[in-house]
Each structure stands twice: as C-alpha cells, then as structure tokens.
Short mmCIF file of C-alpha atoms in Angstrom, two decimals:
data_model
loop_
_atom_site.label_atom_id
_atom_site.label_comp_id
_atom_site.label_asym_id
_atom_site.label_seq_id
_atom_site.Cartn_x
_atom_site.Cartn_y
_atom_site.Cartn_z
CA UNK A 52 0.00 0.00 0.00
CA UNK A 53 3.01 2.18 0.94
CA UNK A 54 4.85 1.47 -2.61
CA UNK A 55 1.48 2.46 -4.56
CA UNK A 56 0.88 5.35 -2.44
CA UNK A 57 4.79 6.80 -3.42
CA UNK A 58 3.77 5.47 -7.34
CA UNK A 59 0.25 7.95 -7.24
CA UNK A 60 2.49 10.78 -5.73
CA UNK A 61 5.19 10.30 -8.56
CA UNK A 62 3.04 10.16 -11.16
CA UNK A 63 1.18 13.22 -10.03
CA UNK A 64 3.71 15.67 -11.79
CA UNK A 65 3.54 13.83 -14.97
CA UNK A 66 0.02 15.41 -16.69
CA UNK A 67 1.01 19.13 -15.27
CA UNK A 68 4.07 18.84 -16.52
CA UNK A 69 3.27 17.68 -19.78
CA UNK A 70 0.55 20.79 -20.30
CA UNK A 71 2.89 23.18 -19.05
CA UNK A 72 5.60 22.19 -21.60
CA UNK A 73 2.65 22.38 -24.40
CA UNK A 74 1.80 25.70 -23.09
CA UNK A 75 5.11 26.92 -23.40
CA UNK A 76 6.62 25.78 -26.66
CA UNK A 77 3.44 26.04 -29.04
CA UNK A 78 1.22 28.12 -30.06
CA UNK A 79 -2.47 28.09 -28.87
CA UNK A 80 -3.68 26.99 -31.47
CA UNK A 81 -1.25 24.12 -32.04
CA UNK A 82 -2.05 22.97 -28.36
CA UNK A 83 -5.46 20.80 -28.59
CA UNK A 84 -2.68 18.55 -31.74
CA UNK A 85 0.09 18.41 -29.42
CA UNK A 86 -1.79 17.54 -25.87
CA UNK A 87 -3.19 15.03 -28.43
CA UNK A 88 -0.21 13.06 -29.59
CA UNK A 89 0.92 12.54 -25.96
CA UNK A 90 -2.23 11.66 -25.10
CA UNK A 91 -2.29 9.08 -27.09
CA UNK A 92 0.53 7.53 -26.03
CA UNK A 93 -1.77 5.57 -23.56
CA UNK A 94 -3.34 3.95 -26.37
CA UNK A 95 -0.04 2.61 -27.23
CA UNK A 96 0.77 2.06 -23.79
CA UNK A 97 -2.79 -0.03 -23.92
CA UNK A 98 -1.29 -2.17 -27.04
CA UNK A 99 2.01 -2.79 -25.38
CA UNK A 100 0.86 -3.55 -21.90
CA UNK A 101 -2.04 -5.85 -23.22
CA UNK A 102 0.85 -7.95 -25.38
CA UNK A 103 3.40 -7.93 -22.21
CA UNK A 104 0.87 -8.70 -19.64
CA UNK A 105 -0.37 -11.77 -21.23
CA UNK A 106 3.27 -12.71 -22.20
CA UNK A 107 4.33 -12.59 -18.61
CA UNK A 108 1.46 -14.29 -17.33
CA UNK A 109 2.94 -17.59 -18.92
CA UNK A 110 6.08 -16.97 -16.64
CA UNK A 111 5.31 -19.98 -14.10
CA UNK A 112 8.33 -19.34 -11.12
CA UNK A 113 7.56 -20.50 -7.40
CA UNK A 114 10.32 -17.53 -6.29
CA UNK A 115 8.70 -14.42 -8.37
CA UNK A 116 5.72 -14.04 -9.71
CA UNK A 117 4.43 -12.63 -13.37
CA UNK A 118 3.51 -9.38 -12.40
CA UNK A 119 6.32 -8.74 -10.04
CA UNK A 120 8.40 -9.60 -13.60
CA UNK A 121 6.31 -7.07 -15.41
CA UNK A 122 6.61 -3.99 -12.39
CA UNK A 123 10.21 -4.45 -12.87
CA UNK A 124 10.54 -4.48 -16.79
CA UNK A 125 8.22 -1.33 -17.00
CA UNK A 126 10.57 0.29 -13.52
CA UNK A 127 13.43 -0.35 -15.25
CA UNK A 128 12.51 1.76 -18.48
CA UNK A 129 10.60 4.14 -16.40
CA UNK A 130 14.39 4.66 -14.35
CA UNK A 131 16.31 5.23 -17.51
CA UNK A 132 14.09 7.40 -19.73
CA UNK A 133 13.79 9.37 -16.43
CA UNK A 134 17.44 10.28 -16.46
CA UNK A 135 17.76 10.82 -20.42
CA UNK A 136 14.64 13.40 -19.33
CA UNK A 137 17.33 15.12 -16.71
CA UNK A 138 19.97 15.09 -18.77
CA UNK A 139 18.05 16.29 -22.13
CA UNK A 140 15.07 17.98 -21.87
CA UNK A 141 14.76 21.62 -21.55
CA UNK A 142 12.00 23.69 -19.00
CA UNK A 143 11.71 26.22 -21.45
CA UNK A 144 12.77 27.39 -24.96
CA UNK A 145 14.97 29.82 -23.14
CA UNK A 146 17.21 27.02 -22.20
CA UNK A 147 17.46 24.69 -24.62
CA UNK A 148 21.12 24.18 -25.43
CA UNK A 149 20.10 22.50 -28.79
CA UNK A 150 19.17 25.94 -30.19
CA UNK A 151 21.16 28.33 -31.27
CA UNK A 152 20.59 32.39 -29.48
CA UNK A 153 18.55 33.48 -32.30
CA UNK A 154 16.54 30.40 -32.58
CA UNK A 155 15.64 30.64 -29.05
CA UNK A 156 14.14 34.12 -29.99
CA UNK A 157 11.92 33.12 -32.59
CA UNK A 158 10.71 30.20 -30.61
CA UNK A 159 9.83 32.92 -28.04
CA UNK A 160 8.27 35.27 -30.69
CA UNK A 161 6.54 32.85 -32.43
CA UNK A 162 4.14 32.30 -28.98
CA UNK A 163 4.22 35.79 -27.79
CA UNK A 164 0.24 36.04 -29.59
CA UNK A 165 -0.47 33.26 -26.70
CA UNK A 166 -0.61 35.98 -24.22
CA UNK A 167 0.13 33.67 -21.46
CA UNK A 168 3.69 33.97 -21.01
CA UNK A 169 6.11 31.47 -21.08
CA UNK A 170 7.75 31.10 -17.05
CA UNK A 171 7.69 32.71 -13.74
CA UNK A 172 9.37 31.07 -10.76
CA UNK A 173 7.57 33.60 -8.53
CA UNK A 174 4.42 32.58 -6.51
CA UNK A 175 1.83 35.48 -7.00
CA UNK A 176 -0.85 35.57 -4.58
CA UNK A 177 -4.01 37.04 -6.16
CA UNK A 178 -3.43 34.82 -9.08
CA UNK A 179 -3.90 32.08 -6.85
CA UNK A 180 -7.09 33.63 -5.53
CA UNK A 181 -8.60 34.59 -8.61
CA UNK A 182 -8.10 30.73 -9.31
CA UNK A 183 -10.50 29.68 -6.78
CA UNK A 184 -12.99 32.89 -7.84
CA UNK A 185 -12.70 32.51 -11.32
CA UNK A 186 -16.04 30.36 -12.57
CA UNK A 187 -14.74 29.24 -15.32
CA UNK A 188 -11.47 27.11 -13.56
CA UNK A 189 -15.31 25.52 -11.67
CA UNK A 190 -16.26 24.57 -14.57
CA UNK A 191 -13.20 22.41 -15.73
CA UNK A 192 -12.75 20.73 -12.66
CA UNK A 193 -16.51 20.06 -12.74
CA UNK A 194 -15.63 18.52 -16.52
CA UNK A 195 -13.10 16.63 -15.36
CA UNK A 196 -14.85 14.49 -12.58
CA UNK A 197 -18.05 14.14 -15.29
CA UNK A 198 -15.55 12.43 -17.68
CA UNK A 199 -12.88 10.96 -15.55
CA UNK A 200 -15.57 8.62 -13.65
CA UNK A 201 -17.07 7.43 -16.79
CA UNK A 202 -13.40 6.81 -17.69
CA UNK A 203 -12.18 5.15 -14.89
CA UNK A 204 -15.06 2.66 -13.93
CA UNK A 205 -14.34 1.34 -17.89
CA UNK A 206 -10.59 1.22 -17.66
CA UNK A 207 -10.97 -0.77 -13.95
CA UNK A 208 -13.82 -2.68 -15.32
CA UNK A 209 -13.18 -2.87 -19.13
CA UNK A 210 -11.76 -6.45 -19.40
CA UNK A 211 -14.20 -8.35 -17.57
CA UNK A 212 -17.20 -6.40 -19.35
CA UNK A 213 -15.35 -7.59 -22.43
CA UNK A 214 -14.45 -11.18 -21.15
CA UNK A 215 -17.57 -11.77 -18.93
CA UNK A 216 -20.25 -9.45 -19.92
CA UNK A 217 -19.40 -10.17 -23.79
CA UNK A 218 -18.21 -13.79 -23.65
CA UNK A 219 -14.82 -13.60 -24.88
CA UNK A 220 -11.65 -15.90 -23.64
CA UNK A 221 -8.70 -14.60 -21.73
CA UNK A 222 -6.44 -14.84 -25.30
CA UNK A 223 -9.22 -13.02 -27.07
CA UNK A 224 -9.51 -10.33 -24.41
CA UNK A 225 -5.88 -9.22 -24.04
CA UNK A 226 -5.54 -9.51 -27.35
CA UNK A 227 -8.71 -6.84 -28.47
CA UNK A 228 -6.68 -4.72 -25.91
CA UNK A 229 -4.81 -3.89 -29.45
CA UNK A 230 -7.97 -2.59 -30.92
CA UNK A 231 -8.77 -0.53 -27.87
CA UNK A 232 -5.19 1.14 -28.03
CA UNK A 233 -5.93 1.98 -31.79
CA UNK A 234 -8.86 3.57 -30.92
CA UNK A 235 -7.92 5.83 -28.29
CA UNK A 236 -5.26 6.88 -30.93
CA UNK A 237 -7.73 7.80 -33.38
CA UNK A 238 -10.02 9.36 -31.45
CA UNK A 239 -7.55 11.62 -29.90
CA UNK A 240 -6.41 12.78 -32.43
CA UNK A 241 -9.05 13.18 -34.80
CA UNK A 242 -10.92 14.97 -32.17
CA UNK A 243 -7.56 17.20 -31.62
CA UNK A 244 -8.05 18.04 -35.87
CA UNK A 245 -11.66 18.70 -35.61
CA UNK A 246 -11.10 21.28 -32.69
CA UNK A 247 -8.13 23.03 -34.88
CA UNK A 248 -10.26 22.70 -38.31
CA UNK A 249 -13.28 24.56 -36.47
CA UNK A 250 -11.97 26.24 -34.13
CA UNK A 251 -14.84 25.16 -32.03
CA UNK A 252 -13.33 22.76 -29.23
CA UNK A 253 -16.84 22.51 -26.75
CA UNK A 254 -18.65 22.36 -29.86
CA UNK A 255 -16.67 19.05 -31.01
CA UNK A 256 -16.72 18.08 -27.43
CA UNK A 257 -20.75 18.63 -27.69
CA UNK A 258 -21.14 16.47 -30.83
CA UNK A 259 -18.86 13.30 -29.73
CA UNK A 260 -21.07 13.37 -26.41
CA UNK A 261 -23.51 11.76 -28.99
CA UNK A 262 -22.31 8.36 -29.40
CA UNK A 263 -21.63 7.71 -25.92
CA UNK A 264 -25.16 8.41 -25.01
CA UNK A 265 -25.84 6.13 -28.27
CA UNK A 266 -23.74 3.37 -27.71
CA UNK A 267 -23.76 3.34 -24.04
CA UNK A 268 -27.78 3.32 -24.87
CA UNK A 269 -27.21 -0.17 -26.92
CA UNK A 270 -24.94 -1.62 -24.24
CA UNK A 271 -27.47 -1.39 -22.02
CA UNK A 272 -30.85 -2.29 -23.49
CA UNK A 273 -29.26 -5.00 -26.33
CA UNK A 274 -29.45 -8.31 -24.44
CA UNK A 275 -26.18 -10.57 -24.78
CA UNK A 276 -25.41 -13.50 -26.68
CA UNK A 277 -22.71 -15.18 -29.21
CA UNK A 278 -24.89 -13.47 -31.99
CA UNK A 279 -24.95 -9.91 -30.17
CA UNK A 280 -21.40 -9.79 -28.77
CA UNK A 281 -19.71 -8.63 -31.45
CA UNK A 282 -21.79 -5.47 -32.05
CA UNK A 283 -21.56 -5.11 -28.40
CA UNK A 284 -18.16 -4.53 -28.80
CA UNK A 285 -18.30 -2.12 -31.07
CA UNK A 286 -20.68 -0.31 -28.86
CA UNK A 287 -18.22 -0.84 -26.20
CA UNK A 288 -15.55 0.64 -27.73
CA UNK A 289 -18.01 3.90 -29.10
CA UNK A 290 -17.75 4.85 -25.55
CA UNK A 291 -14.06 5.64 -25.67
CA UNK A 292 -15.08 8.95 -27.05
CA UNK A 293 -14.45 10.15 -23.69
CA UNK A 294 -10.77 9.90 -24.26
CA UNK A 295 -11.74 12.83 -26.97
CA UNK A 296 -13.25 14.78 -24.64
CA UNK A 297 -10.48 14.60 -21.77
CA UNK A 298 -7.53 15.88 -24.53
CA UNK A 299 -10.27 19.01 -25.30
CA UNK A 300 -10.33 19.67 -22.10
CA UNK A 301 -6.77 19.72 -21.04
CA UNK A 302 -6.30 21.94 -24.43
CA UNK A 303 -8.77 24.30 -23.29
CA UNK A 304 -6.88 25.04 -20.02
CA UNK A 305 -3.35 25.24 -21.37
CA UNK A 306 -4.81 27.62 -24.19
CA UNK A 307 -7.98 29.55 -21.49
CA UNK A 308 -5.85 29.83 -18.38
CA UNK A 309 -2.64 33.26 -18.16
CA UNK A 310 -0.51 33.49 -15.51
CA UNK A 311 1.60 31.36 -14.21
CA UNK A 312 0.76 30.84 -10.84
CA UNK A 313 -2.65 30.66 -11.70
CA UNK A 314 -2.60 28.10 -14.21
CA UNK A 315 -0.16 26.01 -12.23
CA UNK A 316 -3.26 26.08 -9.34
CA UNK A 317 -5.72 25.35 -11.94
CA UNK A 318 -3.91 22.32 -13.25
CA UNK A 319 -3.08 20.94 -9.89
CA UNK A 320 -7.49 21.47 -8.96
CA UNK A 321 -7.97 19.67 -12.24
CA UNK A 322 -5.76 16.85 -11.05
CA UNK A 323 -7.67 16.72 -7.69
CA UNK A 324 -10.79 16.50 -9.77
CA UNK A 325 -9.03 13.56 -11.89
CA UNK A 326 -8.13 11.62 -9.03
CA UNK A 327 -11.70 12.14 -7.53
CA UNK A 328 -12.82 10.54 -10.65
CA UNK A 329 -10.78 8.21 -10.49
CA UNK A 330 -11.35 6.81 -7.08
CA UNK A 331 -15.64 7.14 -7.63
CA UNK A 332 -15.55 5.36 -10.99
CA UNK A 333 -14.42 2.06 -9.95
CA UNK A 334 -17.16 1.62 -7.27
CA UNK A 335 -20.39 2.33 -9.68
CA UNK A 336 -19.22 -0.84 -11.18
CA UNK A 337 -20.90 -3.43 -8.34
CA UNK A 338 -20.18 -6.98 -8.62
CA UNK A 339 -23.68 -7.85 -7.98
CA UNK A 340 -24.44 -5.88 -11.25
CA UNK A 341 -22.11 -8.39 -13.42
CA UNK A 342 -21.60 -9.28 -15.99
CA UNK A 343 -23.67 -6.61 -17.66
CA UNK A 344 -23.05 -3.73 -15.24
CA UNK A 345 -26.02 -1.72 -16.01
CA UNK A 346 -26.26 0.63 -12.90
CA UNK A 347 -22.77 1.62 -14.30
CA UNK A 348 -23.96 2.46 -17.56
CA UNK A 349 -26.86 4.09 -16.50
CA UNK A 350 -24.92 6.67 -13.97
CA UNK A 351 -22.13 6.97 -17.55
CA UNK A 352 -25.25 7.76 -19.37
CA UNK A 353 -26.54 10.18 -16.86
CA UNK A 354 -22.90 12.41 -16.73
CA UNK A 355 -22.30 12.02 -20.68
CA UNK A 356 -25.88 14.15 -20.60
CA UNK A 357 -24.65 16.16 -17.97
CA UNK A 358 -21.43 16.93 -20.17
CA UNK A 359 -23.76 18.37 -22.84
CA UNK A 360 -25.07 20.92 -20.61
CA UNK A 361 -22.17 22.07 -18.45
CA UNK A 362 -19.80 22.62 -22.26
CA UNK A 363 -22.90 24.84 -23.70
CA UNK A 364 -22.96 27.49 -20.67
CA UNK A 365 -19.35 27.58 -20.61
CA UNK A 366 -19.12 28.44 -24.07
CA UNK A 367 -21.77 31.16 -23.34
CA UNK A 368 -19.88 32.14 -20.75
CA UNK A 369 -16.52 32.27 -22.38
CA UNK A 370 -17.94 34.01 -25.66
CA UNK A 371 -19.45 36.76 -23.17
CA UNK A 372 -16.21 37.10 -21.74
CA UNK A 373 -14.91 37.71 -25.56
CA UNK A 374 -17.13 40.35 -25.97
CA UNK A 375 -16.91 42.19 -23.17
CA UNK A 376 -13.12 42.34 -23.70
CA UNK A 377 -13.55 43.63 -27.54
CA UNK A 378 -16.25 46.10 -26.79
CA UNK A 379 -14.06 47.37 -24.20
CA UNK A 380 -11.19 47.65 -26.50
CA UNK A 381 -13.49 49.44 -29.11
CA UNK A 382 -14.44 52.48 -26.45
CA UNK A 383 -10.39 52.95 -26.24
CA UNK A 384 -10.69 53.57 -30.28
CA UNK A 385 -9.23 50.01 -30.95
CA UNK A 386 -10.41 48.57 -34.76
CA UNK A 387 -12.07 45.60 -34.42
CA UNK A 388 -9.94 42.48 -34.13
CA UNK A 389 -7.03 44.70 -33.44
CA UNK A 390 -5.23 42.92 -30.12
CA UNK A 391 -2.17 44.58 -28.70
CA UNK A 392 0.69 41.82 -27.80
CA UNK A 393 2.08 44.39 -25.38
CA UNK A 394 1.25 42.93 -21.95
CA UNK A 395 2.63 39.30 -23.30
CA UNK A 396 4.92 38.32 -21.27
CA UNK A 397 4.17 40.15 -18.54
CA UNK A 398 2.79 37.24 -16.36
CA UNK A 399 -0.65 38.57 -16.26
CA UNK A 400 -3.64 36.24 -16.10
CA UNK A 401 -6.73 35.72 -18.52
CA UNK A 402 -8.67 38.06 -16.29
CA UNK A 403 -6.40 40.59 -15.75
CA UNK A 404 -5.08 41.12 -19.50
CA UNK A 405 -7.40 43.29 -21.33
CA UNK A 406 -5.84 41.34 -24.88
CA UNK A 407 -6.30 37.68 -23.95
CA UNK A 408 -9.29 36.20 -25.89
CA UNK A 409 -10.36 32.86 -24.63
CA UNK A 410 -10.77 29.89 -27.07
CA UNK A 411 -14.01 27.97 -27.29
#
C-alpha cells in the first residue's frame, strides 16, 4: 500500500508537466494537436501492456511471480528514460542548449500572440485567488470528474465487461486490448483536428457526447449472446469517445488559463478532480451488477448528458467574456480584431489582461 501510495504521488507531476511544456513551446492553437499526440501515447501504452501482460502471465516461477516480472521491466525503463529526461530535456525554450541564441528568440516570438507567457518562478498571490474565484477554472474541474468517472469505472472494469459481460476468452480479451489502443489513438487525435479545423473545441466536445449516449444506450438495453457480442463490442468501444473529450479539455486550459501561478493552481485542482474521478468510478461498477453492469452504464449515461449541458454554458460564458473584452477595447478607439501583444509576457492572467481572448 506504501509502494502504490509513493507510485500515485510520482506520477502526479507527470500530466502538469506535460501541459505546461505544451503551453510553453506552441502556439495556442497548435495545443489541442500536441496535448493530443501525448495523449495518445496511452493507447499505445494499452497495445504494449495488453501484449506484455499476457506474455508474462505464462512466466510460471515458485520464487517471483508474473507481475512482479512485469513492475520491474516497465521500472526499469521508467528509471532510464527518467534520467535521459534530466539530462536532455529543456523547461523552457529559453534554455534549450540545442538551439542556437537566435533560434531561441523566434521560438519565443513565435508564442508571444499566446498571451500567457512562457515562465515565472515567482508565486503570486491574487493569481492564486482569482483561481478559486474565477467560474470558469469551476467549470473544468466540474468537466473533469463528469468524464474521468465514466473513464475510470471502464478502464478498472473494461476487461471483464469484455471477457464476462461479452463472452470472450482470456487470449481473445488481451488480445482486443490492441484494438482498444488503436482507438484511443484515433479518437484523440481526430478529435484534436476537428477542434483546430473549427476552431470550435466545446462544440466538437458537444457532438462526440452523442455516441456515448448512443452506444452506451445499446450496451445497455441490447441483451447478450454469441450473436450480439460482437456489435456489443463495437458499442463498447463507441464509448471511448471520452478519451476525446479529456484531450479538449486539457487543451482548453493550457490555451484559457494566463498566468503562471494561476494556471499552475488550476492544473493541480484539475488533477484533484481527476483523481476524484478516479477513485468514484471504480465503485459504480458493483459486482452484484455483473456481468452486464447496467447501474454503471446508466450513472455513464446520466454524466455524458450532464457533459452536454455544463460545455454549452461555458461556451456562453466564455464568448461573453470575448465580448466584453472587444467592446471594451473598441471604447479605447481600438479597430475591431485589433489585439495589442504588449502585456505578453508580462505574467498577467486571462482576467487581468485586457488582450487575452479565450478559445471555445
């Protein structure tokens, strides 16, 4: 209990680390494509793991057993990309000793329009008030628990719907953990390119609500059988559209939230939210309910609803925020459109930048 407690507190820098890098080096409206392509490196990680988990599980040793084989092969690669990480990566474009003085500059230029700055060491106190006052940061850490418990009760739960509930072997059922990998891959990332295309990220993350009210719909009303299961799986897997909405949302923070102190408490709220998610999801999946689990789909159903309501008013909320700021710069004789890049990198926070326009 001790060793998984130090693993959760380990891993918790990983996500905020990984948005404020995206923040940093790209532009805002590169950011939904990038958070994308690392976020779907669990959908590889789902590939591998299914294909080294069911290797290992053949390991037959009375002094070690298979999953104790597999902790230490993943530890050991986790140990050494850690310190090429150290040695290699940079915290920021200003210190990258792979780019030359003047490339540095353009990489700094080229995401000055961000209006969020790049890094501050310095703890600012009202920006860590205006946080906890601000209604939209509410409204992602509302998002995240919404989608994270849908996501976690599957990813606790999703092999034995698939090997129980469906009627598929062991073999069959690590091995369809290949599929499931390729589709959180491709709906990543397709989401990511819809968002960019539009330029209407809670729109997209409106529409792909649809088929998981759809197909969690089907997995709960089509009964089960060797004629059924197939299509069932498909349904199953038209669920994983959550995975699209969690890299929108993630996106929208890097790209909605200024400051740095602020957006380093919003990220660490969102991870509180996460985990909350995370430790709730699990138990709407009751093993009285098996194999069909159809409390569990009915409370999924219920928040993939409640997702559809909460992204509408905080795109009304966000565009009213827009055009506040605009008509505001219009009385000070601005053109429309015009935005001044001025107060950049000047650490100042969504709210308090007259020039920052959110993204919706």
């Amino acid at each position: 209990m001790v060793v998984r407690y130090l693993l959760g507190t380990f891993e918790a820098a990983v996500q905020p680390s990984f948005l404020l890098m995206t923040s940093m080096w790209y532009r805002r409206a590169e950011q939904g494509e990038y958070v994308s392509y690392w976020y779907a490196m669990n959908g590889l990680q789902q590939m591998v793991g299914g294909l080294l988990s069911y290797g290992v599980s053949h390991i037959k040793n009375s002094n070690i057993k298979s999953w104790q084989v597999l902790f230490m092969m993943l530890g050991l690669a986790t140990v050494l990309w850690g310190v090429f990480i150290w040695l290699y990566l940079p915290d920021s474009p200003m210190r990258a000793k792979c780019f030359k003085a003047e490339d540095k500059t353009l990489m700094v230029e080229r995401v000055r329009a961000n209006q969020t700055g790049i890094q501050n060491k310095s703890f600012k106190r009202e920006q860590a008030l205006e946080a906890f006052k601000d209604i939209q940061v509410w409204f992602y850490v509302l998002m995240q628990i919404l989608n994270t418990l849908p996501t976690s009760g599957i990813g606790a739960f999703g092999n034995l719907i698939i090997k129980d509930g469906f009627g598929f072997d062991t073999l069959q059922t690590s091995l369809l953990s290949l599929v499931q990998g390729t589709v959180h891959i491709l709906i990543v990332t397709s989401v990511a390119w819809a968002a960019r295309k539009t330029k209407q990220t809670l729109l997209v993350m409106m529409i792909i609500c649809v088929p998981m009210v759809a197909t969690t719909s089907v997995l709960m009303a089509v009964p089960n059988g060797r004629s059924t299961r197939v299509g069932l799986l498909i349904a199953f897997y038209g669920t994983f559209w959550f995975n699209g909405v969690a890299v929108l949302l993630l996106s929208l923070i890097t790209r909605n939230i200024a400051g740095q102190t602020k957006k380093s408490v919003v990220l660490t709220m969102s991870l509180i939210a996460w985990a909350a998610g995370n430790m709730v999801g699990p138990q709407v999946f009751q093993t009285k309910d098996a194999p069909r689990y159809r409390v569990g789909f009915t409370v999924h159903l219920a928040f993939y609803i409640a997702q559809i309501i909460v992204f509408f008013v905080l795109r009304v909320i966000l565009v009213r925020r827009n055009k506040l700021k605009i008509e505001a710069a219009k009385a000070k004789g601005r053109a429309d459109g015009e935005v001044n890049l001025d107060n950049a990198f000047d650490d100042m926070t969504d709210m308090e930048n007259p020039e920052f326009r959110y993204q919706y």
